[in-house]
PDB file of C-alpha atoms in Angstrom:
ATOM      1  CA  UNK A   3     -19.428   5.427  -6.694  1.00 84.00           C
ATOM      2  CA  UNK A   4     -18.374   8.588  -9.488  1.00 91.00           C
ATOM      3  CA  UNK A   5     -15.287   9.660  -6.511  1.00 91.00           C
ATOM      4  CA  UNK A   6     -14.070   6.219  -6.755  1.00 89.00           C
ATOM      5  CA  UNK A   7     -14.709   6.224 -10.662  1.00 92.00           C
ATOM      6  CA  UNK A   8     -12.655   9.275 -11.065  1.00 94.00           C
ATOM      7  CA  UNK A   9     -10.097   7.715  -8.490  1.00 90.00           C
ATOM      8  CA  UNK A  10      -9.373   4.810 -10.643  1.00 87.00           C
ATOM      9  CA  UNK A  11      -9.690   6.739 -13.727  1.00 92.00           C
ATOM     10  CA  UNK A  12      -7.199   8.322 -12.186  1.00 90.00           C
ATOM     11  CA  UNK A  13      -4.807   5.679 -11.316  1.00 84.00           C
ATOM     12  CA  UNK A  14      -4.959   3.913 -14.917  1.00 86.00           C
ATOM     13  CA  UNK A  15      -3.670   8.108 -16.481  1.00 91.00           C
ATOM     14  CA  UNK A  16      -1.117   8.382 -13.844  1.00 89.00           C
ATOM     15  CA  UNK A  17       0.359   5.015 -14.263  1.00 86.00           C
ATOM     16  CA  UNK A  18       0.789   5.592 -17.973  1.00 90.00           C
ATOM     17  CA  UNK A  19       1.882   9.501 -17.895  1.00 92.00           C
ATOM     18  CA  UNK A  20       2.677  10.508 -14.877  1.00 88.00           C
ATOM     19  CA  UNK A  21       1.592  12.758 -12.260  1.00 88.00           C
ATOM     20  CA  UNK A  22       2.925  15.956 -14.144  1.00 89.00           C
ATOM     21  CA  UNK A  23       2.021  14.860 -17.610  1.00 94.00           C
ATOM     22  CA  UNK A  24      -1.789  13.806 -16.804  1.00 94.00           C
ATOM     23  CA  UNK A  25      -3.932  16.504 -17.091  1.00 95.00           C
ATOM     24  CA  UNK A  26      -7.689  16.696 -15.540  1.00 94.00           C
ATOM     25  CA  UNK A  27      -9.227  16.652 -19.149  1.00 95.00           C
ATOM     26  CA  UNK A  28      -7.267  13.018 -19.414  1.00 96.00           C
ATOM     27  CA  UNK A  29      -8.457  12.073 -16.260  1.00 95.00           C
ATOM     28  CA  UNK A  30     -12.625  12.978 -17.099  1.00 94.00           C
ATOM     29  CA  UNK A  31     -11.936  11.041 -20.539  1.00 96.00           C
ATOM     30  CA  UNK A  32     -10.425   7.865 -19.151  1.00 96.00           C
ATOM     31  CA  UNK A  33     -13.717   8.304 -16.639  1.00 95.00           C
ATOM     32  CA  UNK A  34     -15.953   9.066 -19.617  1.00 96.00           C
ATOM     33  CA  UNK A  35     -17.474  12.018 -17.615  1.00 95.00           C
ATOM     34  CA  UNK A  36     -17.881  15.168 -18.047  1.00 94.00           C
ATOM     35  CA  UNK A  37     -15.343  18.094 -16.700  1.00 91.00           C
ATOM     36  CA  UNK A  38     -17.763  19.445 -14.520  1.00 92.00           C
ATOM     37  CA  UNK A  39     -18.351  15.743 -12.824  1.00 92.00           C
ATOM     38  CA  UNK A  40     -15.018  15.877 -12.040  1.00 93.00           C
ATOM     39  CA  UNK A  41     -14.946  19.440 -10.095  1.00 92.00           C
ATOM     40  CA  UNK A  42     -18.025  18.817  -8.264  1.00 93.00           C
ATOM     41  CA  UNK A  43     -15.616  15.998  -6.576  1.00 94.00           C
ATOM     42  CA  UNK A  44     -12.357  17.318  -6.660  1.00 94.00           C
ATOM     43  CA  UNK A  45     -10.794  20.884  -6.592  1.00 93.00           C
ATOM     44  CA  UNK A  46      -7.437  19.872  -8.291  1.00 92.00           C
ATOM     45  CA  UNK A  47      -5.400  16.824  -9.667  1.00 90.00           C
ATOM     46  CA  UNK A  48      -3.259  17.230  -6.444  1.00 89.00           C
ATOM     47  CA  UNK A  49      -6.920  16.526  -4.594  1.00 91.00           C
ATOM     48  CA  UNK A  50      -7.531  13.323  -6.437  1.00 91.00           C
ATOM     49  CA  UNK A  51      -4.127  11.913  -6.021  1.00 86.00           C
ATOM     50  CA  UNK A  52      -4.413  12.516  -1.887  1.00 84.00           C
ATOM     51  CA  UNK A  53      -7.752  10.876  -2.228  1.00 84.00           C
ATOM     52  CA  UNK A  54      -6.354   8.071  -3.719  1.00 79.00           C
ATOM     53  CA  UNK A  55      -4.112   7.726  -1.060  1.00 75.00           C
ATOM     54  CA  UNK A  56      -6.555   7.544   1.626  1.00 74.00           C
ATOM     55  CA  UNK A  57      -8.824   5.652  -0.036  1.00 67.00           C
ATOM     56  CA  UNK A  58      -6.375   2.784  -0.490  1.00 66.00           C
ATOM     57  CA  UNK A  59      -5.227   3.131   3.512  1.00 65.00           C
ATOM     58  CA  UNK A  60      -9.048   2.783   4.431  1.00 67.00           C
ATOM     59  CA  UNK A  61      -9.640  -0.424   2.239  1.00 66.00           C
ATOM     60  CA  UNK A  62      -5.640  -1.507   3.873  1.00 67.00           C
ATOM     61  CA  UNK A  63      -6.996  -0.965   7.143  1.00 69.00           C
ATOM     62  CA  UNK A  64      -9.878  -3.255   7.048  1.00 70.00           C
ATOM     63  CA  UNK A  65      -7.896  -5.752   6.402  1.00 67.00           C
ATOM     64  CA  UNK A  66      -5.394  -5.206   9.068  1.00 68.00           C
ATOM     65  CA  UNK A  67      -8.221  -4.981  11.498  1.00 69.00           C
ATOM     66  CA  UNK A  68      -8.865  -8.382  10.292  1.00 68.00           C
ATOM     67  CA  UNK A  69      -5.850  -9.898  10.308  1.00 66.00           C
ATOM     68  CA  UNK A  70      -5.615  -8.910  14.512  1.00 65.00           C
ATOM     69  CA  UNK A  71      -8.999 -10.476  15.058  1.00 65.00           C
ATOM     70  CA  UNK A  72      -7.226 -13.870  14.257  1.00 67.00           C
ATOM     71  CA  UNK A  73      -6.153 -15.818  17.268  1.00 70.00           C
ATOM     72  CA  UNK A  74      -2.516 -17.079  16.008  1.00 85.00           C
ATOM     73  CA  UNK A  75      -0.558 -13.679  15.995  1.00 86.00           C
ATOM     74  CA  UNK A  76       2.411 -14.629  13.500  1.00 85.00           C
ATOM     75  CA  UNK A  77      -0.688 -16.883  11.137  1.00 85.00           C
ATOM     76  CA  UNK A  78      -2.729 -13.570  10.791  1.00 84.00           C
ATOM     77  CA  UNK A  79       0.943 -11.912  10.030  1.00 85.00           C
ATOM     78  CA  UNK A  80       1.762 -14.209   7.547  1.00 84.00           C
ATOM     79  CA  UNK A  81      -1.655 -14.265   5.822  1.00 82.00           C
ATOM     80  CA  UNK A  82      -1.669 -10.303   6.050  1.00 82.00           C
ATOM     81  CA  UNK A  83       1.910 -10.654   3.956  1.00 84.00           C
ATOM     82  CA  UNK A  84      -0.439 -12.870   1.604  1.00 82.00           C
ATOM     83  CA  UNK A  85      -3.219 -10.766   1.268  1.00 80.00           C
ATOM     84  CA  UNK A  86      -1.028  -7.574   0.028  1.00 81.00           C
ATOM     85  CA  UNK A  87       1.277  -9.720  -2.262  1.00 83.00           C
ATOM     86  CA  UNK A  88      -1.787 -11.123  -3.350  1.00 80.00           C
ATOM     87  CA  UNK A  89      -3.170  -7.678  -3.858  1.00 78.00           C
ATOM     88  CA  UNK A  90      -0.078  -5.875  -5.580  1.00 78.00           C
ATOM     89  CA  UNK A  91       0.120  -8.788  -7.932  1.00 77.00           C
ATOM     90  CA  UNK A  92      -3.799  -7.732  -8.895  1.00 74.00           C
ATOM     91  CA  UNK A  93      -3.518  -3.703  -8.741  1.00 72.00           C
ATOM     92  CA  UNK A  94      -0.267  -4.303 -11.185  1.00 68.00           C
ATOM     93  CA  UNK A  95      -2.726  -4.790 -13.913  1.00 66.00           C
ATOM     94  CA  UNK A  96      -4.045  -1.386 -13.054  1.00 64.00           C
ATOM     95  CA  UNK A  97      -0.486   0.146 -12.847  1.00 69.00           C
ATOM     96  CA  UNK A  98      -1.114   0.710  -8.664  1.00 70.00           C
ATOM     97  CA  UNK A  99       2.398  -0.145  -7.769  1.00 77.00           C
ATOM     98  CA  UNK A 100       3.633   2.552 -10.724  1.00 82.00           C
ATOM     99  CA  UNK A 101       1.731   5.171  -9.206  1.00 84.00           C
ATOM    100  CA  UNK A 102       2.783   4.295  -5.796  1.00 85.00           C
ATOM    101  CA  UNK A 103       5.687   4.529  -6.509  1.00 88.00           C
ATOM    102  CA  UNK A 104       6.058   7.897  -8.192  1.00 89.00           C
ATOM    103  CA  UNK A 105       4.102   9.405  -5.351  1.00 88.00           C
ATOM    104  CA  UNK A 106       6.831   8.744  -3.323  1.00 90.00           C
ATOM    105  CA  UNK A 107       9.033  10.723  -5.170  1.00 91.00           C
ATOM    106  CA  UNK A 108       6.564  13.658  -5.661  1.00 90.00           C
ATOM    107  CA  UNK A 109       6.099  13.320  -2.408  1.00 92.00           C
ATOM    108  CA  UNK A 110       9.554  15.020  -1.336  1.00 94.00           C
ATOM    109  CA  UNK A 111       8.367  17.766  -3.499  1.00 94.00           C
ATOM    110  CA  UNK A 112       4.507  18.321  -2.457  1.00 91.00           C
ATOM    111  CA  UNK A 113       4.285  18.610   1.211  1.00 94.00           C
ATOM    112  CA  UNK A 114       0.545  17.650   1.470  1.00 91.00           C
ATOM    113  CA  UNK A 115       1.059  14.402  -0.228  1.00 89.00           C
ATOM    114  CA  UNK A 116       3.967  13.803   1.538  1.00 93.00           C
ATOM    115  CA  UNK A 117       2.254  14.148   4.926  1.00 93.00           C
ATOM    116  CA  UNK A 118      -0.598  12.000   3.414  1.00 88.00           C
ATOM    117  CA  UNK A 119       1.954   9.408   2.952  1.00 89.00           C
ATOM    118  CA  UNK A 120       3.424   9.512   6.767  1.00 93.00           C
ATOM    119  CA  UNK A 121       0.282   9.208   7.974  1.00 89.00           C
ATOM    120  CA  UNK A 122      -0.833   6.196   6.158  1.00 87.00           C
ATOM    121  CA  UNK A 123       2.572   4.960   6.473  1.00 90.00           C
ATOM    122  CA  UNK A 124       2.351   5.684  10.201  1.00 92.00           C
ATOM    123  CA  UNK A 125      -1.200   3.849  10.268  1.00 88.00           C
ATOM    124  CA  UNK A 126       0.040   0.597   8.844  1.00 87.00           C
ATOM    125  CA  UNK A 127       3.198   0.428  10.777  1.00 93.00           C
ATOM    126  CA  UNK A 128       1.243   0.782  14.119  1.00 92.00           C
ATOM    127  CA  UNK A 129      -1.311  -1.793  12.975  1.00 88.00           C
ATOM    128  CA  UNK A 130       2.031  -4.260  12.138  1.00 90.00           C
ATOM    129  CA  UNK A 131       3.790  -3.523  15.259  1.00 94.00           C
ATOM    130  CA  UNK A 132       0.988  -4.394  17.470  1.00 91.00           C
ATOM    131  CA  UNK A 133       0.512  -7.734  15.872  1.00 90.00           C
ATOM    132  CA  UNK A 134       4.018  -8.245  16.015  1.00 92.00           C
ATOM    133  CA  UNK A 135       3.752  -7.289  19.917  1.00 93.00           C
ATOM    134  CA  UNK A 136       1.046  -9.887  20.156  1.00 91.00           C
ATOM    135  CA  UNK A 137       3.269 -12.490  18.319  1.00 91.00           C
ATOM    136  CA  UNK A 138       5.966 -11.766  20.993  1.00 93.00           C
ATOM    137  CA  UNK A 139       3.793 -11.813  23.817  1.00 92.00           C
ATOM    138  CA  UNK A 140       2.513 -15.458  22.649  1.00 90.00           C
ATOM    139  CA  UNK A 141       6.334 -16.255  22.484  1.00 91.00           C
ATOM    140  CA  UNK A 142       5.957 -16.756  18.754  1.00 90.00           C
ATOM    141  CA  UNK A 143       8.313 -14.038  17.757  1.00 91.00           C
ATOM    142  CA  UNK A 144      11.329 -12.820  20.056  1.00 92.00           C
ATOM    143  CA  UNK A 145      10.595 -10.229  22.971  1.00 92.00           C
ATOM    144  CA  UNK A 146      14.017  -8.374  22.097  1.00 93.00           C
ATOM    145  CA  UNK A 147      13.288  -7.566  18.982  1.00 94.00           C
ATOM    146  CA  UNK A 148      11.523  -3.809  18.996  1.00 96.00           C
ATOM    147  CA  UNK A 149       7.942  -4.586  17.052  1.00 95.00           C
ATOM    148  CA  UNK A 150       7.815  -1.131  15.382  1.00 96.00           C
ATOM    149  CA  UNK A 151      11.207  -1.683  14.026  1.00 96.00           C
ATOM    150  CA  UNK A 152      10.206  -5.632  12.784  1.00 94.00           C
ATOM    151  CA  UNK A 153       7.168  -3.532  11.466  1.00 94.00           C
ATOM    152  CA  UNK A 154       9.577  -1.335   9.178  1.00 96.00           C
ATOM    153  CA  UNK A 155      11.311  -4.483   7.995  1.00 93.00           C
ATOM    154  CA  UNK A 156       7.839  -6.213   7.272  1.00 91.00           C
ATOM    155  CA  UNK A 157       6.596  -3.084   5.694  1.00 92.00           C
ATOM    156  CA  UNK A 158       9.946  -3.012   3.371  1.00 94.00           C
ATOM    157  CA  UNK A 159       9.642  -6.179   2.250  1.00 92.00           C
ATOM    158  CA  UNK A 160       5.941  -5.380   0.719  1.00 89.00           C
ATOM    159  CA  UNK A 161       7.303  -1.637  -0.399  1.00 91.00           C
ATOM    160  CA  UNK A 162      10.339  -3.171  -1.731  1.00 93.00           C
ATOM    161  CA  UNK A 163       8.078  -5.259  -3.943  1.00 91.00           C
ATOM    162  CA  UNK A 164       6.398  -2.960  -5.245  1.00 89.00           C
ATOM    163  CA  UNK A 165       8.823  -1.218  -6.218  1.00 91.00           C
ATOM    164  CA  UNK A 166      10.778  -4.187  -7.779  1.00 91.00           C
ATOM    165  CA  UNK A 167       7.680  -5.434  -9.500  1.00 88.00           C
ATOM    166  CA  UNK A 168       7.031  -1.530 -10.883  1.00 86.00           C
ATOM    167  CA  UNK A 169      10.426  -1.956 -12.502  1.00 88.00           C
ATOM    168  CA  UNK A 170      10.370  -5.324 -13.552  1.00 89.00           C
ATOM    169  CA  UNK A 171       7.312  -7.228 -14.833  1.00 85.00           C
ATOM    170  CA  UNK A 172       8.853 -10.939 -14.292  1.00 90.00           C
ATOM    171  CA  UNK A 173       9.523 -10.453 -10.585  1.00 90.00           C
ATOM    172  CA  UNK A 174       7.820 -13.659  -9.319  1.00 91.00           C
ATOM    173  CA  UNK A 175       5.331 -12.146  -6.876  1.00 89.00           C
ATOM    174  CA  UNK A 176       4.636 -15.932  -5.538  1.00 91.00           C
ATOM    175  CA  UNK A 177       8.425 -17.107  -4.613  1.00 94.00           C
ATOM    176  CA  UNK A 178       8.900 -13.320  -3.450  1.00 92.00           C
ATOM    177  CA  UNK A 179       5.868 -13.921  -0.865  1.00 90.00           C
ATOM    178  CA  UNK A 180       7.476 -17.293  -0.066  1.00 91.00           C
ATOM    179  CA  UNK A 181      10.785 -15.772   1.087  1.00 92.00           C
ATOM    180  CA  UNK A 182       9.133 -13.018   2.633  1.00 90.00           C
ATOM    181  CA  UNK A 183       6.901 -15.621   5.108  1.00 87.00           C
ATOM    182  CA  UNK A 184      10.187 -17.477   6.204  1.00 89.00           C
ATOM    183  CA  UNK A 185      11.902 -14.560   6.727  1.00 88.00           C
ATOM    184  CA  UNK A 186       8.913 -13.002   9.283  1.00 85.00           C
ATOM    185  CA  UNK A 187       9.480 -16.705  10.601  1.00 84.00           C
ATOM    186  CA  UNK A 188      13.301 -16.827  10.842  1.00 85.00           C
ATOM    187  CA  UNK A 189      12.078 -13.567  14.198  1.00 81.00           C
ATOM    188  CA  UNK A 190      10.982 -16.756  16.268  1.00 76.00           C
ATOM    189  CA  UNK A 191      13.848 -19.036  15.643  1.00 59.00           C
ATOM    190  CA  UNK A 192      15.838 -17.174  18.705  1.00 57.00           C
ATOM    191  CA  UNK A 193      12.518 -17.459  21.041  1.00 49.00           C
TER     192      UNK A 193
END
């Protein structure tokens, strides 16, 4: 309950300063703690921003996991696509898709973070790919197509997004998901 306190403390200082211009005495104030209830969580800032990271992946994961339980492959694809439009048009009030965002470009710079970001990157493609194997092998997507590279393309269009909606405020998050649903659709039109 106080990690995931801090964590979203956290998120709402990094989205409005930046990594490098948040400090840990911004982050205890936006959590209305105390400095030492921070430390007894977290070492660093660099520690709470990795944490953030995996946190997010665990909750994304879940959901994933759901989404293959479903019985119509490309329906649980689709309504995965939903769910994380859905989502980034929620966490933008929070300033999620900011901080996403310029973790990617620290990233190149902090190797930790950037191998935190592979490997939930890594995660979500595989969990993609093999419904995307299970749409092809129900003949509901085509069997040429490699599924971890569809999964790059489906995983682009929700990064892509993000990023679009970080930059711009009046991207339509709705007719966005709407193009995004018939384009996972237009992979079964050559079945």
């Amino acid at each position: 309950m106080r990690r995931q306190q801090i964590i979203d403390a956290a998120y709402q200082c990094f989205a409005r300063k930046g990594f490098h211009q948040t400090t840990m005495r911004d982050i205890y104030t936006e959590a209305s703690l105390s400095p030492g209830a921070i430390y007894s969580y977290f070492d660093s800032k660099d520690e709470i921003i990795q944490a953030s990271f995996v946190f997010d992946h665990q909750r994304s994961l879940d959901v994933f996991h759901a989404a293959k339980a479903g019985a119509d492959p490309l329906k649980a694809l689709e309504e995965l696509l939903g769910f994380l439009f859905k989502g980034l048009k929620e966490a933008a009030a929070l300033g999620a898709g900011r901080v996403n965002v310029q973790a990617w470009g620290e990233a190149l710079v902090n190797p930790p973070l950037l191998e935190t970001i592979r490997s939930v990157l890594s995660s979500y493609l595989d969990s993609v790919s093999q419904l995307i194997r299970m749409a092809q092998e129900s003949g509901q997507i085509d069997r040429s197509l490699d599924s971890y590279s569809v999964s790059r393309v489906v995983a682009s269009l929700y990064y892509g997004l993000e990023l679009q909606k970080s930059l711009d405020d009046e991207v339509d998050v709705d007719k966005y998901a709407a193009a995004a649903k018939a384009l996972l659709r237009s992979f079964s039109q050559s079945v």
